[in-house]
Coordinates of C-alpha atoms and ligand atoms in Angstrom, one line a residue:
Chain A
X1 CA -9.5 2.3 -27.2
X2 CA -6.8 -0.6 -29.1
X3 CA -4.2 0.2 -25.9
X4 CA -6.4 -0.3 -23.7
X5 CA -7.9 -3.9 -25.0
X6 CA -3.2 -4.6 -24.9
X7 CA -3.5 -3.2 -21.5
X8 CA -6.5 -5.7 -20.1
X9 CA -4.6 -8.1 -21.5
X10 CA -1.4 -8.1 -20.2
X11 CA -2.1 -6.6 -16.3
X12 CA -0.3 -8.8 -14.2
X13 CA -2.8 -10.3 -12.2
X14 CA -0.8 -9.9 -8.5
X15 CA 2.0 -7.2 -7.0
X16 CA 1.8 -7.9 -3.6
X17 CA 4.7 -8.8 -1.7
X18 CA 7.7 -11.1 -0.8
X19 CA 6.4 -14.4 -1.8
X20 CA 2.8 -14.4 -3.0
X21 CA 4.6 -12.2 -5.0
X22 CA 7.5 -14.9 -6.5
X23 CA 4.4 -16.7 -6.3
X24 CA 2.1 -14.9 -9.1
X25 CA 5.7 -14.9 -10.7
X26 CA 5.8 -18.4 -11.3
X27 CA 2.2 -19.0 -11.9
X28 CA 1.9 -16.3 -14.7
X29 CA 4.9 -17.4 -16.5
X30 CA 4.6 -21.4 -16.2
X31 CA 1.7 -21.7 -18.8
X32 CA 3.0 -19.8 -21.4
X33 CA 6.1 -21.5 -21.1
X34 CA 4.7 -24.8 -21.3
X35 CA 2.6 -23.8 -24.0
X36 CA 5.8 -23.2 -26.5
X37 CA 6.9 -26.2 -25.4
X38 CA 3.9 -27.7 -26.9
X39 CA 4.2 -26.2 -30.0
X40 CA 7.8 -27.0 -29.9
X41 CA 7.4 -30.6 -30.0
X42 CA 4.4 -30.9 -31.7
X43 CA 6.3 -28.4 -34.2
X44 CA 9.8 -31.0 -34.5
X45 CA 8.0 -33.8 -35.0
X46 CA 6.5 -32.8 -37.2
X47 CA 8.9 -31.5 -39.2
X48 CA 11.0 -34.9 -38.5
X49 CA 6.9 -37.1 -39.5
X50 CA 6.9 -35.4 -42.8
X51 CA 9.7 -34.7 -43.6
X52 CA 10.0 -31.1 -44.3
X53 CA 12.9 -29.9 -46.8
X54 CA 15.0 -27.7 -44.3
X55 CA 14.5 -24.3 -47.1
X56 CA 10.6 -24.5 -46.1
X57 CA 10.9 -25.6 -42.6
X58 CA 14.6 -26.0 -39.7
X59 CA 13.5 -28.3 -37.8
X60 CA 12.5 -25.3 -33.8
X61 CA 16.2 -27.6 -32.3
X62 CA 18.0 -26.2 -34.4
X63 CA 17.5 -23.1 -35.2
X64 CA 17.0 -22.7 -31.3
X65 CA 21.0 -24.3 -30.8
X66 CA 22.2 -21.5 -33.6
X67 CA 20.8 -19.1 -31.3
X68 CA 23.6 -19.8 -28.0
X69 CA 26.1 -21.8 -29.7
X70 CA 26.9 -18.9 -32.3
X71 CA 26.2 -16.0 -30.0
X72 CA 28.6 -14.5 -31.1
X73 CA 28.1 -14.5 -34.8
X74 CA 24.8 -12.8 -32.8
X75 CA 26.1 -10.3 -29.8
X76 CA 27.2 -7.3 -32.9
X77 CA 23.6 -8.2 -35.0
X78 CA 21.7 -7.8 -31.2
X79 CA 23.6 -5.5 -30.2
X80 CA 22.6 -2.8 -33.3
X81 CA 19.4 -3.7 -33.6
X82 CA 19.3 -3.2 -29.8
X83 CA 20.3 0.8 -29.6
X84 CA 18.8 1.3 -32.4
X85 CA 15.3 0.2 -30.4
X86 CA 16.1 1.9 -26.8
X87 CA 17.7 5.5 -28.5
X88 CA 14.3 5.4 -30.1
X89 CA 11.8 4.6 -27.6
X90 CA 13.8 7.2 -24.7
X91 CA 13.6 9.7 -27.7
X92 CA 9.9 9.7 -28.9
X93 CA 8.7 9.2 -24.4
X94 CA 11.0 12.3 -24.2
X95 CA 8.7 13.5 -27.4
X96 CA 4.8 12.7 -26.8
X97 CA 5.3 13.0 -23.0
X98 CA 5.7 16.9 -23.5
X99 CA 3.7 16.9 -26.5
X100 CA 1.0 15.6 -25.1
X101 CA 0.9 17.7 -21.7
X102 CA 0.7 21.1 -23.9
X103 CA -1.7 19.9 -26.6
X104 CA -4.0 18.7 -23.4
X105 CA -3.2 22.3 -21.5
X106 CA -4.0 24.4 -24.2
X107 CA -7.1 23.7 -26.3
X108 CA -6.2 25.4 -29.3
X109 CA -3.1 23.4 -30.2
X110 CA -5.1 20.3 -29.7
X111 CA -7.2 21.2 -32.1
X112 CA -4.2 22.3 -35.1
X113 CA -2.3 20.3 -34.5
X114 CA -4.3 17.1 -34.0
X115 CA -5.2 16.3 -37.2
X116 CA -1.9 16.6 -38.2
X117 CA -0.9 14.3 -36.3
X118 CA -3.4 11.7 -37.3
X119 CA -2.7 12.2 -41.2
X120 CA 0.8 11.6 -40.2
X121 CA 0.1 8.3 -38.6
X122 CA -2.3 7.3 -42.3
X123 CA 0.8 7.6 -44.1
X124 CA 2.8 4.8 -44.3
X125 CA 5.7 5.2 -42.7
X126 CA 7.6 2.3 -44.4
X127 CA 7.3 4.1 -47.9
X128 CA 9.0 6.9 -45.7
X129 CA 12.5 4.5 -44.7
X130 CA 14.6 4.9 -48.2
X131 CA 14.0 8.8 -47.8
X132 CA 15.9 8.4 -44.4
X133 CA 18.5 6.5 -46.2
X134 CA 19.3 9.0 -48.0
X135 CA 19.2 12.0 -45.9
X136 CA 20.8 9.8 -42.5
X137 CA 22.2 7.4 -44.5
X138 CA 23.3 3.5 -43.8
X139 CA 24.3 3.7 -39.6
X140 CA 22.5 3.6 -36.2
X141 CA 20.7 7.6 -36.6
X142 CA 17.9 6.4 -39.7
X143 CA 16.5 3.4 -38.1
X144 CA 16.1 5.4 -34.8
X145 CA 13.6 7.5 -37.2
X146 CA 11.7 4.9 -37.9
X147 CA 11.4 4.3 -33.9
X148 CA 10.6 7.1 -32.8
X149 CA 7.5 7.5 -36.1
X150 CA 6.5 4.1 -35.4
X151 CA 6.0 4.7 -31.6
X152 CA 5.2 8.6 -31.0
X153 CA 2.0 8.2 -32.1
X154 CA 0.8 5.3 -29.4
X155 CA 2.4 7.1 -27.3
X156 CA 1.4 10.6 -27.3
X157 CA -2.4 9.1 -28.3
X158 CA -2.6 7.4 -24.5
X159 CA -0.9 10.1 -22.5
X160 CA -3.3 11.9 -24.1
X161 CA -5.8 9.9 -23.2
X162 CA -4.7 9.3 -19.9
X163 CA -4.1 13.0 -18.9
X164 CA -8.3 14.0 -20.7
X165 CA -9.7 11.9 -18.8
X166 CA -9.5 13.0 -15.3
X167 CA -12.4 12.4 -13.9
X168 CA -14.3 15.7 -13.0
X169 CA -14.7 15.6 -9.7
X170 CA -11.4 14.9 -8.7
X171 CA -10.5 18.5 -10.6
X172 CA -14.0 19.9 -8.4
X173 CA -11.7 18.4 -5.4
X174 CA -8.5 19.7 -6.0
X175 CA -9.4 23.4 -7.0
X176 CA -12.4 23.1 -4.4
X177 CA -8.6 23.2 -2.8
X178 CA -7.4 25.5 -3.8
X179 CA -5.1 24.1 -5.9
X180 CA -2.5 25.9 -8.6
X181 CA -2.6 24.8 -12.0
X182 CA 0.9 23.3 -11.1
X183 CA -0.7 21.4 -8.5
X184 CA -3.8 19.8 -10.6
X185 CA -1.1 19.1 -12.4
X186 CA 1.6 16.8 -10.9
X187 CA -0.8 16.0 -8.2
X188 CA -4.1 15.3 -9.3
X189 CA -3.6 14.9 -13.1
X190 CA -0.6 13.6 -13.8
X191 CA -0.8 10.9 -11.4
X192 CA -4.1 9.4 -12.5
X193 CA -2.7 9.2 -15.8
X194 CA -0.4 6.7 -15.8
X195 CA -1.7 3.7 -15.4
X196 CA -2.6 4.4 -19.5
X197 CA 0.7 6.1 -19.9
X198 CA 2.5 3.5 -19.5
X199 CA -0.2 1.6 -21.5
X200 CA 1.2 3.4 -24.0
X201 CA 4.1 2.4 -23.4
X202 CA 3.9 -0.9 -24.2
X203 CA 2.7 -0.5 -26.8
X204 CA 5.1 2.1 -27.9
X205 CA 7.9 -0.6 -26.9
X206 CA 7.0 -3.0 -29.2
X207 CA 6.6 -0.8 -32.5
X208 CA 9.9 0.3 -31.8
X209 CA 11.5 -2.4 -32.7
X210 CA 8.9 -3.1 -35.2
X211 CA 10.7 0.3 -36.8
X212 CA 13.9 -0.7 -36.5
X213 CA 13.4 -4.0 -38.7
X214 CA 11.7 -2.5 -40.2
X215 CA 14.7 0.5 -40.8
X216 CA 16.8 -2.6 -41.5
X217 CA 15.5 -4.2 -43.5
X218 CA 15.6 -0.8 -46.5
X219 CA 19.4 -0.8 -45.4
X220 CA 22.0 -1.2 -42.8
X221 CA 25.2 -3.0 -43.1
X222 CA 24.3 -4.8 -38.7
X223 CA 21.2 -5.4 -37.3
X224 CA 19.0 -8.7 -37.0
X225 CA 16.6 -7.5 -39.8
X226 CA 19.2 -6.9 -41.6
X227 CA 20.3 -10.1 -40.8
X228 CA 16.6 -12.4 -41.4
X229 CA 16.7 -10.1 -44.6
X230 CA 20.5 -11.8 -45.6
X231 CA 19.4 -15.4 -44.6
X232 CA 15.9 -14.9 -47.3
X233 CA 18.3 -14.8 -49.5
X234 CA 20.5 -17.3 -48.9
X235 CA 17.3 -19.6 -48.7
X236 CA 18.9 -20.2 -44.7
X237 CA 15.7 -20.9 -42.8
X238 CA 17.0 -22.1 -39.3
X239 CA 19.1 -18.5 -38.9
X240 CA 16.4 -16.7 -40.5
X241 CA 14.3 -17.9 -37.8
X242 CA 17.0 -17.4 -34.7
X243 CA 17.3 -14.4 -35.8
X244 CA 13.3 -14.1 -35.8
X245 CA 14.3 -16.2 -31.8
X246 CA 16.9 -13.7 -30.3
X247 CA 14.1 -9.9 -31.7
X248 CA 11.3 -12.0 -29.2
X249 CA 13.4 -12.5 -27.5
X250 CA 14.6 -8.4 -26.8
X251 CA 10.7 -8.0 -27.7
X252 CA 10.0 -9.6 -24.2
X253 CA 12.7 -8.6 -22.8
X254 CA 12.5 -4.4 -23.4
X255 CA 8.1 -5.4 -22.7
X256 CA 9.1 -7.0 -19.6
X257 CA 11.3 -3.9 -18.7
X258 CA 8.7 -1.7 -18.9
X259 CA 6.2 -4.3 -17.6
X260 CA 8.5 -4.2 -13.9
X261 CA 8.2 -0.2 -14.4
X262 CA 4.8 0.1 -14.3
X263 CA 4.4 -2.3 -11.3
X264 CA 7.2 0.0 -9.2
X265 CA 5.5 3.5 -10.0
X266 CA 2.1 2.6 -9.6
X267 CA 1.6 -0.2 -7.7
X268 CA -1.8 1.1 -6.4
X269 CA -3.4 1.0 -10.3
X270 CA -6.0 -1.3 -9.7
X271 CA -4.7 -3.8 -12.2
X272 CA -2.1 -4.3 -10.3
X273 CA -3.9 -5.0 -7.2
X274 CA -4.3 -8.6 -5.5
X275 CA -6.9 -11.0 -6.7
X276 CA -9.3 -11.7 -3.6
Chain B
X1 CA -37.9 34.5 10.1
X2 CA -33.7 35.5 9.4
X3 CA -31.6 37.4 11.1
X4 CA -29.7 39.7 7.6
X5 CA -26.5 40.3 10.2
X6 CA -25.9 36.8 10.5
X7 CA -27.0 35.5 7.3
X8 CA -23.5 33.8 6.0
X9 CA -24.5 32.2 2.9
X10 CA -27.2 33.1 0.3
X11 CA -28.6 32.3 -3.0
X12 CA -30.8 35.1 -4.6
X13 CA -32.5 33.8 -7.7
X14 CA -30.3 31.1 -8.3
X15 CA -30.7 29.1 -11.7
X16 CA -28.7 26.8 -13.6
X17 CA -29.8 25.7 -17.6
X18 CA -27.1 22.9 -18.8
X19 CA -27.3 22.5 -22.3
X20 CA -27.2 18.9 -23.3
X21 CA -27.0 18.2 -26.9
X22 CA -30.8 16.7 -27.2
X23 CA -32.0 19.0 -24.7
X24 CA -31.8 21.5 -22.5
X25 CA -31.5 20.7 -18.8
X26 CA -33.3 23.2 -16.4
X27 CA -31.6 21.4 -12.7
X28 CA -31.8 24.9 -10.5
X29 CA -35.6 27.4 -11.1
X30 CA -34.7 30.2 -9.7
X31 CA -33.8 28.7 -5.5
X32 CA -33.9 31.5 -3.4
X33 CA -32.5 30.6 -0.1
X34 CA -30.1 32.1 3.4
X35 CA -28.3 30.2 5.3
X36 CA -27.3 31.3 8.7
X37 CA -23.0 31.5 10.3
X38 CA -23.6 28.3 11.9
X39 CA -25.8 27.4 10.8
X40 CA -27.1 23.5 9.7
X41 CA -29.4 22.9 6.4
X42 CA -30.6 19.9 4.9
X43 CA -31.5 19.7 1.1
X44 CA -34.1 16.9 0.0
X45 CA -35.5 16.3 -2.6
X46 CA -36.5 13.3 -5.8
X47 CA -33.3 12.1 -7.9
X48 CA -31.9 14.8 -10.5
X49 CA -34.0 17.4 -8.9
X50 CA -30.5 19.6 -8.4
X51 CA -29.8 19.0 -4.9
X52 CA -25.8 18.1 -6.2
X53 CA -26.5 20.5 -8.6
X54 CA -26.6 23.4 -6.3
X55 CA -23.9 22.5 -3.8
X56 CA -21.1 22.8 -7.3
X57 CA -22.9 26.2 -7.7
X58 CA -22.2 26.5 -4.5
X59 CA -18.7 25.9 -4.7
X60 CA -18.4 27.7 -7.6
X61 CA -17.2 24.9 -9.2
X62 CA -20.2 25.6 -12.3
X63 CA -20.8 28.4 -13.9
X64 CA -24.9 29.2 -13.0
X65 CA -27.8 30.4 -15.2
X66 CA -28.5 33.2 -13.3
X67 CA -28.6 34.7 -9.9
X68 CA -26.3 35.7 -7.4
X69 CA -24.5 33.3 -4.8
X70 CA -23.5 35.6 -1.8
X71 CA -20.7 34.0 0.7
X72 CA -19.3 36.3 3.6
X73 CA -19.8 38.9 1.6
X74 CA -18.0 38.1 -1.5
X75 CA -20.4 37.0 -4.9
X76 CA -18.9 33.7 -5.9
X77 CA -17.4 33.6 -8.7
X78 CA -14.8 31.1 -9.4
X79 CA -14.3 28.1 -7.0
X80 CA -14.8 29.5 -3.9
X81 CA -11.9 26.9 -1.2
X82 CA -12.7 28.6 2.5
X83 CA -14.6 25.5 2.8
X84 CA -14.6 21.6 2.8
X85 CA -16.9 19.4 0.6
X86 CA -18.1 15.9 0.0
X87 CA -18.3 14.4 -3.2
X88 CA -21.7 12.0 -3.7
X89 CA -18.6 9.7 -4.9
X90 CA -15.9 9.1 -2.3
X91 CA -13.5 10.7 -5.4
X92 CA -10.2 9.0 -3.1
X93 CA -6.6 9.6 -4.8
X94 CA -5.4 6.3 -5.7
X95 CA -1.9 7.0 -5.6
X96 CA -2.3 8.2 -1.8
X97 CA -2.7 6.2 1.8
X98 CA -6.1 6.9 3.0
X99 CA -4.0 9.2 5.4
X100 CA -2.6 10.9 2.9
X101 CA -5.6 10.9 1.0
X102 CA -6.6 13.1 4.1
X103 CA -3.8 15.1 4.5
X104 CA -4.1 16.4 1.1
X105 CA -6.2 19.6 2.8
X106 CA -2.4 20.5 4.1
X107 CA -0.4 19.5 1.1
X108 CA -2.7 21.6 -0.8
X109 CA -2.9 24.6 1.1
X110 CA 0.3 24.6 3.2
X111 CA -1.5 24.2 6.2
X112 CA 0.9 23.1 9.5
X113 CA 1.9 19.9 9.1
X114 CA 2.6 18.0 11.8
X115 CA -0.9 19.7 13.7
X116 CA -3.1 18.3 10.4
X117 CA -1.3 14.7 10.4
X118 CA -2.4 14.5 14.3
X119 CA -5.5 15.7 13.5
X120 CA -5.8 13.6 10.0
X121 CA -4.8 10.6 13.5
X122 CA -8.2 11.9 15.9
X123 CA -10.1 11.5 13.1
X124 CA -9.2 8.2 11.5
X125 CA -9.9 6.7 14.7
X126 CA -13.0 8.3 15.5
X127 CA -15.1 7.1 12.4
X128 CA -13.1 3.8 13.0
X129 CA -11.2 3.9 10.2
X130 CA -7.3 4.4 12.9
X131 CA -5.9 0.4 11.3
X132 CA -6.2 1.3 7.8
X133 CA -4.5 5.2 8.1
X134 CA -1.6 3.0 5.5
X135 CA -3.6 1.4 3.9
X136 CA -4.5 2.9 -0.4
X137 CA -8.3 3.3 -0.1
X138 CA -8.9 1.1 -3.8
X139 CA -8.5 -1.9 -0.7
X140 CA -11.7 0.0 1.4
X141 CA -15.2 -0.8 1.4
X142 CA -17.2 1.8 -0.5
X143 CA -18.9 3.1 2.8
X144 CA -15.3 3.2 4.9
X145 CA -13.9 5.7 1.6
X146 CA -17.3 7.9 2.0
X147 CA -16.0 8.4 6.1
X148 CA -12.2 8.8 4.7
X149 CA -13.4 11.6 2.4
X150 CA -15.0 12.9 4.8
X151 CA -12.4 13.0 7.2
X152 CA -10.5 15.5 4.8
X153 CA -13.7 17.5 4.8
X154 CA -13.2 18.6 7.8
X155 CA -10.0 18.3 9.0
X156 CA -8.7 22.2 8.5
X157 CA -11.9 23.3 10.4
X158 CA -13.7 24.6 7.8
X159 CA -16.5 27.8 8.2
X160 CA -18.2 26.3 6.2
X161 CA -19.4 22.6 4.9
X162 CA -20.4 20.7 1.4
X163 CA -22.4 17.3 2.2
X164 CA -23.3 15.8 -1.0
X165 CA -25.2 12.9 0.3
X166 CA -22.0 11.7 2.5
X167 CA -23.8 8.7 4.6
X168 CA -26.1 6.8 1.6
X169 CA -23.6 3.9 0.1
X170 CA -23.5 3.5 4.3
X171 CA -24.8 1.3 6.4
X172 CA -28.0 2.0 9.3
X173 CA -26.3 0.9 12.6
X174 CA -22.6 3.3 10.9
X175 CA -25.1 5.4 9.6
X176 CA -27.1 6.5 13.3
X177 CA -23.2 6.9 14.5
X178 CA -21.3 9.4 12.9
X179 CA -24.8 11.2 12.2
X180 CA -24.0 12.0 16.3
X181 CA -20.2 12.4 15.9
X182 CA -21.0 15.3 12.5
X183 CA -22.9 16.6 15.5
X184 CA -20.7 16.8 17.9
X185 CA -17.8 18.1 15.4
X186 CA -21.4 21.3 14.4
X187 CA -21.8 21.5 17.9
X188 CA -17.1 21.9 18.3
X189 CA -16.2 24.1 15.6
X190 CA -19.8 25.5 14.6
X191 CA -19.1 25.6 10.8
X192 CA -22.2 26.2 8.8
X193 CA -23.3 22.4 7.2
X194 CA -25.7 23.1 3.3
X195 CA -26.3 19.3 4.0
X196 CA -26.9 16.5 0.8
X197 CA -29.4 13.8 2.2
X198 CA -32.1 11.3 0.8
X199 CA -33.1 10.3 5.0
X200 CA -35.4 12.7 6.2
X201 CA -34.9 11.2 10.0
X202 CA -31.6 11.8 9.0
X203 CA -31.9 15.3 8.7
X204 CA -34.0 15.9 11.0
X205 CA -32.2 14.2 13.4
X206 CA -29.4 17.1 11.7
X207 CA -30.5 20.1 10.7
X208 CA -32.0 23.2 12.4
X209 CA -34.1 23.5 8.8
X210 CA -35.1 21.5 6.7
X211 CA -35.6 22.3 2.7
X212 CA -37.2 20.1 0.5
X213 CA -36.7 20.3 -3.2
X214 CA -39.6 19.9 -5.4
X215 CA -38.5 17.4 -8.6
X216 CA -37.4 18.7 -12.0
X217 CA -36.4 21.9 -12.4
X218 CA -35.3 21.8 -9.1
X219 CA -37.3 24.9 -6.7
X220 CA -37.6 25.6 -3.2
X221 CA -40.7 23.8 -2.5
X222 CA -40.7 24.7 1.2
X223 CA -38.2 24.1 4.5
X224 CA -39.1 23.2 7.9
X225 CA -37.6 24.6 10.8
X226 CA -36.3 21.4 13.4
X227 CA -36.4 22.5 16.8
X228 CA -35.3 19.8 19.2
X229 CA -32.6 20.7 21.6
X230 CA -29.8 19.2 20.9
X231 CA -27.0 17.4 21.5
X232 CA -30.1 15.2 19.7
X233 CA -29.3 11.7 21.2
X234 CA -30.8 7.7 20.3
X235 CA -33.5 9.3 22.8
X236 CA -35.2 11.9 20.7
X237 CA -34.9 9.6 17.1
X238 CA -37.5 7.2 18.9
X239 CA -39.4 9.6 20.5
X240 CA -43.1 10.5 19.7
X241 CA -42.4 14.2 18.7
X242 CA -39.2 12.8 16.7
X243 CA -41.8 10.7 14.1
X244 CA -44.3 12.9 13.8
X245 CA -41.6 15.5 12.7
X246 CA -41.2 13.6 10.2
X247 CA -44.2 12.7 9.2
X248 CA -45.4 16.0 9.4
X249 CA -42.5 16.4 6.8
X250 CA -43.0 13.0 4.1
X251 CA -47.0 13.8 4.3
X252 CA -45.5 17.4 2.5
X253 CA -43.8 14.7 -0.1
X254 CA -46.8 13.3 -0.3
X255 CA -48.8 16.4 -1.1
X256 CA -46.9 17.8 -4.1
X257 CA -47.2 14.6 -5.8
X258 CA -43.3 12.7 -4.9
X259 CA -45.6 9.2 -2.6
X260 CA -43.8 7.7 -0.1
X261 CA -40.3 7.8 0.1
X262 CA -39.3 9.4 -3.6
X263 CA -36.4 10.2 -2.2
X264 CA -32.4 9.4 -4.1
X265 CA -32.1 5.9 -5.4
X266 CA -28.8 5.5 -3.5
X267 CA -27.2 3.1 -5.3
X268 CA -27.3 5.8 -8.1
X269 CA -24.9 8.0 -8.0
X270 CA -25.0 11.7 -10.8
Ligands
LIG301 N1 -23.1 18.4 -16.7 C1 -24.5 18.1 -16.9 N2 -24.6 17.9 -17.7 C2 -25.7 17.8 -18.1 N3 -27.0 17.8 -17.2 C3 -26.1 17.1 -15.8 C4 -25.1 17.5 -15.4 N4 -25.1 17.4 -14.1 C5 -26.7 17.5 -13.9 N5 -27.1 17.1 -14.5 C6 -28.4 17.4 -14.5 O1 -29.5 18.0 -13.9 C7 -30.3 17.5 -13.2 C8 -30.1 17.6 -11.7 O2 -28.6 16.6 -11.8 P1 -27.8 17.0 -9.3 O3 -27.6 18.3 -10.0 O4 -27.7 15.4 -9.7 O5 -29.6 16.2 -9.0 P2 -29.7 15.5 -6.9 O6 -28.2 15.9 -7.2 O7 -31.0 16.7 -6.4 O8 -30.3 13.4 -7.9 C9 -31.1 15.8 -13.6 O9 -31.4 16.0 -14.2 C10 -29.3 16.0 -14.3 O10 -29.5 14.7 -15.4
LIG302 MG1 -26.6 14.2 -6.3

């Protein structure tokens, strides 16, 4: 599964306690930080060296400076995009996890609705964005709907895979102890599914942000996506990269929040174990 | 030979065919066996002959194709829960500590927590895991995990114990120690035990009877009563009578075309 692959790539190594954890954090964040610095320096040097005009590619230093010196300008846009993403994502979780539980526990539901859900994924959702504008207007709700649509499926799919892939022996074990249906679900099936569910949440939160930006592309008064369109039409590449910079900070931040929740709720998960 | 008043578990011409895509697999072929209340019976046979299948069928976890299984007075239909079970794999819940894994019995069956916790700690001590009570299964070796699974199967003093190669993954030393511990537990509470093993020595050491199964489709081809007095110990294991008994069973395997110890491969997990 794509989600599983992403999970294993993203799997943080080691979450012991105390010092070891802090040590792991540093060793986790240092390499990508250094790599980013190297790329930025090369980029900066290339622009000086080849005298690239501003409207083609800005100096990274200029874009980064703009990000922080003009924070007051970005703040309302960041805030809107963040709201759209978070509301849409929470809504997607609230709808897709119960749906997954239902689909997995009632076999005819899966037969009847799963093909429909897959089909709904094949439809290019961006094509629907103008329609959402007509239905819900230029405000935040049409973007939330787009976020929901993009984030719903990966979360649903991973929750389903997690719930369905319960080891048969674990089921046997619980049955031989006389577990009720509720005990089976809450004590066995759900905890066993959490690692795969979290993989879905990580994919979902990334897609949620993309959903918000796409929604704003089509028509919005505010938001980082709106800012991208604006910067593009003015050939203001520094502004464009500054907006992209803020978007990536949002994306990484949201991802790290899910990652932290994962560490807190399933510290036992194999990928979290300190390596020997 | 069986006294029918004492019969506790009866397999009556039990067959099991697994429906597979390529071809159906007959795992059990009209197996009949009666086990007395409090009797310790071992099942030995080559890998894939249907030993695990037989235990799962007794526990009511899989449907049988024909025949009947009766425990006590009742025919098994659906999961039978008045038992303890050790699967071929440890099957521990990764999110629970070692202690909490053993306490799963008490949690799901709603038993007296304090008393069960005491017994859990006693059993963990007996298998040498007291220091690991608060650890997660992921931090234990395979052999240690299997010992936890054994504690979980016996913590609630079940009248019936089904054990599927419980000591298969253990080193010889631990294994012999646990053989003695299991015998001790058995003599204390006198559960009825169906015990699958690939070691004839182990079967002879522990059992009242050793049941030999043929290669697939699994049929019961011979039953060996073992009359050594109990408690059996290391002296018995080194005695000539013991070796003779083991040799007799092994010869029977050779006769039916399973030369040497063509028993279940340790590494294999079916
Ligand atoms: N769920 C299953 N589906 C299909 N075939 C199975 C299944 N479980 C076991 N078998 C087959 O049934 C036979 C007996 O298996 P098993 O009872 O596990 O043997 P043993 O425990 O003696 O090694 C084997 O040939 C195995 O491949
Ligand atoms: Mg087996």
